[in-house]
Coordinates of C-alpha atoms and ligand atoms in Angstrom, one line a residue:
M1 CA -21.9 8.3 1.9
T2 CA -20.2 4.6 0.5
L3 CA -17.7 3.2 0.6
A4 CA -17.7 4.3 -3.4
D5 CA -16.9 7.6 -2.1
P6 CA -13.2 9.1 -2.9
V7 CA -12.6 10.8 0.3
T8 CA -10.3 9.9 3.1
R9 CA -11.9 6.3 4.4
T10 CA -9.6 3.9 6.6
A11 CA -8.6 0.7 4.9
L12 CA -7.1 -1.8 7.3
I13 CA -5.2 -4.8 5.3
T14 CA -4.4 -7.7 7.3
G15 CA -1.4 -9.7 5.8
V16 CA -0.1 -6.6 3.3
A17 CA 3.2 -7.7 3.1
G18 CA 1.8 -10.8 1.3
Q19 CA 1.2 -10.9 -2.7
D20 CA -2.7 -9.6 -2.2
G21 CA -2.0 -7.1 0.8
M22 CA 0.4 -5.1 -1.3
Y23 CA -2.0 -5.0 -4.8
L24 CA -4.4 -3.8 -2.5
A25 CA -3.1 -1.1 -0.9
R26 CA -1.7 0.0 -3.4
L27 CA -5.0 0.6 -5.2
L28 CA -6.4 1.7 -2.6
R29 CA -3.6 3.6 -1.5
S30 CA -4.4 5.4 -5.2
Q31 CA -8.1 6.2 -4.1
G32 CA -7.3 8.1 -1.5
W33 CA -7.8 5.8 1.3
H34 CA -6.0 5.8 4.7
V35 CA -3.9 2.6 4.7
V36 CA -2.9 0.6 7.7
G37 CA -1.8 -3.3 6.5
T38 CA -1.2 -5.8 9.6
V39 CA 2.6 -7.7 9.4
R40 CA 3.5 -11.2 10.9
P41 CA 5.0 -9.5 14.2
G42 CA 9.6 -11.2 13.5
L43 CA 8.6 -13.7 10.4
S44 CA 6.9 -11.7 8.1
S45 CA 7.6 -10.2 4.3
L46 CA 7.9 -7.4 5.0
A47 CA 11.3 -7.2 4.7
R48 CA 10.8 -8.2 0.7
M49 CA 7.5 -6.3 -0.1
A50 CA 9.1 -2.5 1.5
P51 CA 9.4 -1.0 -1.7
Y52 CA 6.1 -1.2 -2.9
L53 CA 4.2 0.1 0.3
G54 CA 4.9 3.4 1.0
G55 CA 2.4 5.7 2.5
V56 CA 0.9 2.2 4.2
Q57 CA 1.3 2.4 8.2
I58 CA 2.6 -0.9 9.0
V59 CA 1.8 -2.8 12.1
E60 CA 2.8 -5.6 14.1
H61 CA 0.2 -8.3 14.3
D62 CA -0.3 -11.8 14.5
L63 CA -4.1 -12.6 13.2
R64 CA -4.0 -15.3 16.2
D65 CA -4.2 -12.1 18.4
G66 CA -7.9 -11.4 19.1
L67 CA -7.3 -8.7 21.5
G68 CA -4.9 -7.0 19.3
F69 CA -7.5 -7.2 16.4
G70 CA -9.8 -5.3 19.1
D71 CA -7.3 -3.1 20.1
L72 CA -6.5 -2.5 16.5
M73 CA -9.8 -1.5 15.7
T74 CA -10.7 0.7 18.5
R75 CA -7.1 2.2 17.4
F76 CA -7.7 3.4 13.9
S77 CA -11.7 2.9 13.5
P78 CA -11.8 1.7 9.7
D79 CA -14.3 1.5 7.3
A80 CA -13.4 -1.7 5.7
V81 CA -11.1 -4.6 6.9
F82 CA -10.2 -6.6 4.9
N83 CA -8.6 -10.0 6.1
L84 CA -5.8 -11.7 3.6
A85 CA -3.3 -12.8 5.9
A86 CA -3.4 -16.3 6.1
F87 CA -1.6 -20.2 6.0
S88 CA -2.2 -20.0 2.3
A89 CA 0.2 -22.6 1.1
V90 CA -2.5 -25.5 0.5
G91 CA -0.2 -28.6 0.0
R92 CA 1.7 -27.3 3.0
S93 CA -1.0 -26.9 5.7
W94 CA -1.3 -31.3 7.0
T95 CA 2.3 -30.3 7.7
D96 CA 0.4 -27.8 10.9
P97 CA -3.2 -28.2 10.7
E98 CA -3.9 -26.6 14.2
L99 CA -1.2 -23.1 13.6
V100 CA -3.6 -23.6 10.0
T101 CA -6.7 -23.9 11.8
H102 CA -6.1 -21.6 14.1
T103 CA -4.6 -18.6 11.8
N104 CA -7.6 -19.1 8.8
L105 CA -10.6 -19.8 11.0
I106 CA -10.1 -19.7 14.8
A107 CA -8.6 -15.8 13.5
V108 CA -12.0 -15.1 11.0
G109 CA -14.3 -15.5 14.3
Q110 CA -12.7 -13.7 16.3
M111 CA -12.4 -10.8 14.2
L112 CA -15.9 -11.5 13.2
E113 CA -17.5 -11.0 16.6
T114 CA -14.9 -8.5 17.5
L115 CA -16.8 -6.3 14.8
V116 CA -20.6 -6.8 15.9
R117 CA -18.9 -5.6 19.6
H118 CA -17.9 -2.9 18.3
R119 CA -20.6 -1.5 16.7
E120 CA -22.2 -2.9 19.7
K121 CA -20.5 0.3 21.2
N122 CA -21.9 2.9 18.4
V123 CA -18.5 3.1 17.0
K124 CA -19.5 2.6 13.6
D125 CA -20.4 0.0 10.6
V126 CA -17.4 -2.1 9.4
R127 CA -17.5 -3.9 6.3
F128 CA -15.4 -6.9 6.2
F129 CA -14.0 -8.9 3.6
Q130 CA -12.7 -12.5 3.7
A131 CA -10.3 -14.2 1.7
S132 CA -12.4 -17.5 0.3
T133 CA -11.0 -19.4 -2.1
A134 CA -11.8 -22.2 -4.8
E135 CA -9.8 -24.5 -2.0
V136 CA -13.3 -25.2 -1.1
F137 CA -15.5 -27.2 -3.2
G138 CA -13.0 -29.8 -3.1
S139 CA -11.9 -32.6 -5.9
E140 CA -15.1 -33.8 -7.1
F141 CA -17.5 -31.7 -9.5
A142 CA -18.3 -31.2 -13.1
G143 CA -18.4 -27.7 -14.9
A144 CA -17.4 -24.6 -13.9
L145 CA -17.8 -23.5 -10.4
H146 CA -20.1 -21.3 -8.9
E147 CA -21.5 -19.4 -5.2
E148 CA -24.0 -22.2 -4.9
T149 CA -21.7 -25.3 -5.6
A150 CA -21.6 -27.6 -3.1
H151 CA -18.4 -27.1 -0.3
R152 CA -16.4 -30.6 0.2
P153 CA -13.1 -29.4 1.3
R154 CA -10.1 -31.9 1.2
T155 CA -7.3 -30.4 2.9
P156 CA -6.3 -28.8 6.5
Y157 CA -6.5 -25.5 4.6
A158 CA -9.6 -25.9 2.1
V159 CA -11.2 -27.1 5.9
A160 CA -10.4 -23.8 7.5
K161 CA -11.3 -21.5 4.8
S162 CA -14.7 -23.5 4.2
A163 CA -15.3 -23.2 7.5
A164 CA -14.8 -19.7 7.7
H165 CA -16.8 -18.8 5.0
Q166 CA -19.6 -20.2 6.5
L167 CA -18.7 -17.9 9.5
V168 CA -18.9 -15.0 7.5
I169 CA -22.3 -15.4 5.9
S170 CA -23.5 -16.4 9.6
Y171 CA -22.6 -13.3 10.0
R172 CA -24.3 -11.6 8.0
E173 CA -27.4 -13.5 7.7
H174 CA -27.4 -13.1 11.8
H175 CA -25.7 -10.0 12.8
D176 CA -26.9 -8.6 9.8
L177 CA -22.6 -7.4 9.0
F178 CA -22.3 -6.4 5.9
A179 CA -19.7 -9.0 5.0
C180 CA -18.5 -10.5 1.9
N181 CA -16.2 -13.6 0.4
G182 CA -13.9 -13.6 -2.5
I183 CA -13.9 -16.7 -3.5
L184 CA -10.5 -16.2 -5.1
F185 CA -9.1 -18.8 -7.4
N186 CA -5.4 -19.0 -8.3
H187 CA -4.3 -15.7 -9.0
E188 CA -0.2 -14.6 -9.6
S189 CA 2.0 -12.0 -10.5
P190 CA 5.9 -11.5 -10.2
F191 CA 5.6 -11.2 -6.5
R192 CA 4.0 -14.7 -5.7
G193 CA 5.4 -16.8 -3.1
R194 CA 8.3 -19.0 -4.5
Q195 CA 6.7 -21.6 -2.4
F196 CA 4.2 -21.3 -5.4
V197 CA 4.1 -23.5 -8.9
A198 CA 4.0 -20.2 -11.7
S199 CA 6.5 -18.5 -9.5
R200 CA 8.9 -21.5 -9.2
I201 CA 8.0 -21.8 -13.2
A202 CA 8.7 -18.0 -14.0
A203 CA 12.0 -18.2 -12.1
A204 CA 13.0 -21.5 -14.5
A205 CA 12.5 -19.5 -17.2
A206 CA 14.2 -16.9 -16.8
A207 CA 17.5 -19.2 -15.2
A208 CA 16.8 -20.8 -18.2
A209 CA 16.8 -16.9 -20.7
C210 CA 20.0 -16.4 -18.8
G211 CA 21.9 -19.2 -19.5
Q212 CA 21.1 -21.0 -15.8
R213 CA 19.7 -24.0 -15.1
L214 CA 17.3 -23.8 -12.5
P215 CA 14.9 -26.9 -12.6
V216 CA 11.7 -26.9 -11.8
A217 CA 9.5 -29.9 -10.0
L218 CA 6.4 -31.0 -10.4
G219 CA 4.1 -33.1 -9.7
D220 CA 0.9 -33.9 -12.3
I221 CA 1.4 -31.7 -15.2
D222 CA -1.6 -32.1 -17.1
I223 CA -4.0 -30.5 -14.0
H224 CA -6.5 -27.6 -14.9
R225 CA -6.4 -24.6 -13.3
D226 CA -8.7 -20.8 -13.6
W227 CA -5.2 -18.4 -13.2
G228 CA -6.1 -14.8 -13.4
A229 CA -3.9 -11.7 -12.5
A230 CA -3.7 -10.8 -9.1
V231 CA -3.8 -7.2 -10.0
D232 CA -7.4 -8.2 -11.3
Y233 CA -8.3 -9.5 -8.3
V234 CA -7.9 -6.5 -6.0
E235 CA -10.1 -5.0 -8.1
A236 CA -12.8 -7.3 -7.4
M237 CA -12.4 -7.2 -3.8
R238 CA -12.5 -3.4 -3.7
R239 CA -15.9 -3.6 -5.6
M240 CA -17.3 -5.9 -2.8
L241 CA -16.5 -3.3 -0.8
A242 CA -18.0 -0.7 -2.2
H243 CA -21.3 -2.8 -3.6
D244 CA -24.8 -1.2 -1.9
V245 CA -25.4 -5.0 -1.0
P246 CA -23.0 -7.4 1.2
G247 CA -22.2 -10.3 -1.4
D248 CA -20.3 -14.2 -1.9
Y249 CA -18.5 -13.8 -5.3
V250 CA -16.3 -16.0 -7.4
V251 CA -13.3 -14.3 -8.5
A252 CA -11.8 -16.3 -11.6
T253 CA -11.0 -16.0 -15.8
G254 CA -13.8 -18.2 -16.0
T255 CA -11.4 -20.4 -18.4
T256 CA -8.4 -23.5 -17.1
H257 CA -4.8 -24.1 -18.7
T258 CA -2.6 -26.7 -17.5
L259 CA 0.9 -26.8 -15.9
R260 CA 1.5 -27.9 -19.4
D261 CA 0.6 -24.5 -21.4
M262 CA 2.4 -22.4 -17.8
L263 CA 5.6 -24.1 -18.7
N264 CA 5.2 -24.0 -22.9
V265 CA 3.8 -20.2 -22.7
A266 CA 6.6 -19.3 -20.1
F267 CA 10.0 -20.6 -22.5
A268 CA 8.3 -19.2 -25.0
S269 CA 7.8 -15.8 -23.8
V270 CA 11.8 -15.7 -23.8
G271 CA 12.1 -17.6 -27.3
R272 CA 12.6 -20.8 -25.5
D273 CA 11.4 -23.9 -26.5
D274 CA 12.8 -26.3 -24.1
P275 CA 11.1 -26.5 -21.1
E276 CA 10.7 -30.1 -20.9
D277 CA 15.3 -29.7 -19.7
H278 CA 14.6 -27.8 -17.2
L279 CA 11.6 -30.0 -15.5
E280 CA 11.7 -32.9 -13.1
I281 CA 8.9 -34.7 -12.8
Q282 CA 8.4 -36.1 -9.1
P283 CA 5.5 -38.3 -8.2
H284 CA 5.7 -37.8 -4.7
L285 CA 4.5 -33.8 -5.7
W286 CA 1.1 -35.2 -6.7
S287 CA -1.1 -35.4 -4.1
T288 CA -5.0 -37.2 -4.0
T289 CA -6.8 -34.4 -2.1
Q290 CA -5.8 -32.0 -6.0
A291 CA -8.0 -31.5 -7.9
E292 CA -7.5 -32.0 -11.4
S293 CA -9.3 -28.8 -12.6
L294 CA -10.5 -26.2 -11.1
R295 CA -12.5 -23.6 -13.4
G296 CA -14.6 -20.9 -12.0
D297 CA -18.4 -18.9 -13.1
P298 CA -17.4 -15.1 -13.1
S299 CA -21.1 -14.0 -14.1
R300 CA -22.2 -13.1 -10.6
A301 CA -19.1 -10.7 -10.2
E302 CA -19.7 -9.7 -13.8
R303 CA -23.1 -9.1 -13.7
E304 CA -23.2 -7.3 -9.9
L305 CA -20.0 -5.6 -9.5
R306 CA -19.6 -5.1 -13.7
W307 CA -15.7 -6.9 -12.8
S308 CA -14.3 -9.3 -15.0
A309 CA -10.3 -10.0 -15.4
T310 CA -8.3 -8.1 -17.8
T311 CA -5.0 -9.5 -18.2
S312 CA -4.5 -12.8 -20.0
F313 CA -3.1 -15.9 -19.4
E314 CA -0.1 -15.6 -22.6
D315 CA 0.7 -11.9 -20.5
L316 CA 0.5 -12.6 -17.0
V317 CA 3.1 -15.5 -17.9
A318 CA 5.3 -13.3 -20.0
Q319 CA 5.5 -10.3 -17.0
M320 CA 6.5 -13.3 -14.2
V321 CA 9.2 -14.4 -16.4
A322 CA 9.9 -11.2 -17.4
V323 CA 10.3 -9.6 -13.5
E324 CA 12.3 -12.8 -13.4
V325 CA 15.6 -11.7 -16.0
E326 CA 15.3 -8.4 -14.5
R327 CA 16.4 -9.6 -11.1
I328 CA 19.1 -12.4 -12.4
T329 CA 20.4 -9.1 -14.9
S330 CA 20.2 -6.4 -12.7
G331 CA 20.9 -8.4 -9.0
V332 CA 18.5 -5.9 -7.6
G333 CA 15.8 -8.3 -5.7
E334 CA 13.1 -5.8 -5.9
S335 CA 12.2 -2.0 -7.4
E336 CA 9.0 -0.6 -8.1
K337 CA 9.5 -0.9 -12.0
Y338 CA 9.1 -4.5 -11.7
L339 CA 5.3 -3.8 -10.9
G340 CA 5.2 -2.7 -14.6
Ligands
LIG401 P1 0.0 -14.5 0.7 O1 1.5 -14.2 -0.3 O2 1.2 -16.4 1.7 O3 -0.2 -14.1 1.7 C1 -1.0 -13.6 2.8 C2 0.1 -13.2 4.1 O4 -0.5 -13.8 5.3 C3 1.5 -13.0 4.3 O5 2.1 -11.8 4.2 C4 1.6 -14.2 5.9 O6 3.4 -13.3 6.6 C5 0.6 -13.5 6.3 N1 0.4 -14.8 7.4 C6 0.4 -16.2 7.4 N2 0.0 -16.0 8.7 C7 0.1 -14.7 9.4 C8 0.2 -15.6 11.2 N3 -1.0 -16.1 11.9 N4 -0.1 -13.5 11.6 C9 -0.2 -12.5 10.6 N5 0.0 -12.7 8.8 C10 0.1 -14.4 8.7 O7 -0.4 -15.1 0.4 P2 -1.9 -14.0 -1.1 O8 -1.3 -14.6 -2.0 O9 -1.5 -12.5 -1.0 O10 -3.6 -14.3 -0.7 C11 -4.1 -14.0 -0.1 C12 -5.2 -14.6 0.4 O11 -6.0 -15.0 -0.5 C13 -5.3 -15.8 1.6 O12 -6.0 -15.6 2.3 C14 -5.6 -16.5 0.3 O13 -5.2 -18.0 1.3 C15 -6.1 -16.2 -0.3 N6 -6.0 -17.1 -1.7 C16 -5.4 -17.0 -2.4 C17 -5.3 -17.3 -3.5 C18 -3.5 -16.8 -4.5 O14 -3.6 -17.5 -5.9 N7 -2.9 -16.2 -4.2 C19 -5.8 -18.1 -3.9 C20 -7.5 -18.3 -3.2 C21 -7.0 -17.7 -2.4 P3 4.7 -13.6 5.9 O15 5.2 -13.5 4.7 O16 5.1 -13.2 7.4 O17 3.9 -15.7 6.4

């Protein structure tokens, strides 16, 4: 029996109240999985995401609590662990590198070690997914980035994610763990946190459409990013753990757009051609450690997992703006109908 079989299997998703955690939990639930999702004690975004997490067994767990993770493994004996929780804001990672390192690296090492001990107790082999990132590649390169591209991380976030990525490979090779890195390029949805730029652009366009003004402050609007839809990317995560061999996969669209494109598409989706009037260029928001362009080469995932992104950039941005308009006009912050 493999994880591809549609029988009741248990998945443990860390960070289930984050954007990806929510989409992945819904995907697995729709395929008959029992899903246990962890949320950060006290400060979690669960209050916001609860309407989307019906049927998910929620437990409080701080990722940095390694012993607590062992207790979760004993209590729920999951077949798969998807580690999505993280200090996920790249720019802000300079504010508390120690917290970032603990959350994004040390916790991953503790989890991998726990999985080895779990197996030694002859409990069962557990498959492990780690949310790696395009940020591990840094900012100096040419062409599309692939699984063998060297890491040159340039922020505390990227340094921690890069080391966690290497740990996953080490544990796979040394301990024969079924452990995979999904090298995720930027992906968005109407449920992306407001600290992220695509979400702020969508909110600004929606506000303009509703006769309001919510200026969006940006650094450099000519940076290129490979933007995809979270709903597509969680399918790639699922396929990685359902595959017969573990590996690392770039999860990307293979095409890039600029922030300027995103602004134009967002405003055009609500019939506006004046995005510049709602833009505040703030050069200090531009960081020298930020890449000018990030483009992924998803051909390994296409070939081996039969996965490819299906949502277009235009549809993604338009959906984000449409949900923001709904939020403003209805006054309802979260609703299942926003899932589309
Ligand atoms: P997200 O919405 O920020 O979700 C991350 C979740 O982790 C949040 O719910 C957060 O809880 C939780 N968390 C943070 N610190 C924690 C701790 N100490 N203990 C327990 N939970 C903690 O991020 P996402 O967009 O879903 O991304 C999922 C994963 O993919 C992350 O690992 C991220 O680094 C990675 N990734 C994302 C992208 C992207 O474009 N979205 C790209 C590359 C990689 P709170 O709400 O309480 O803070």
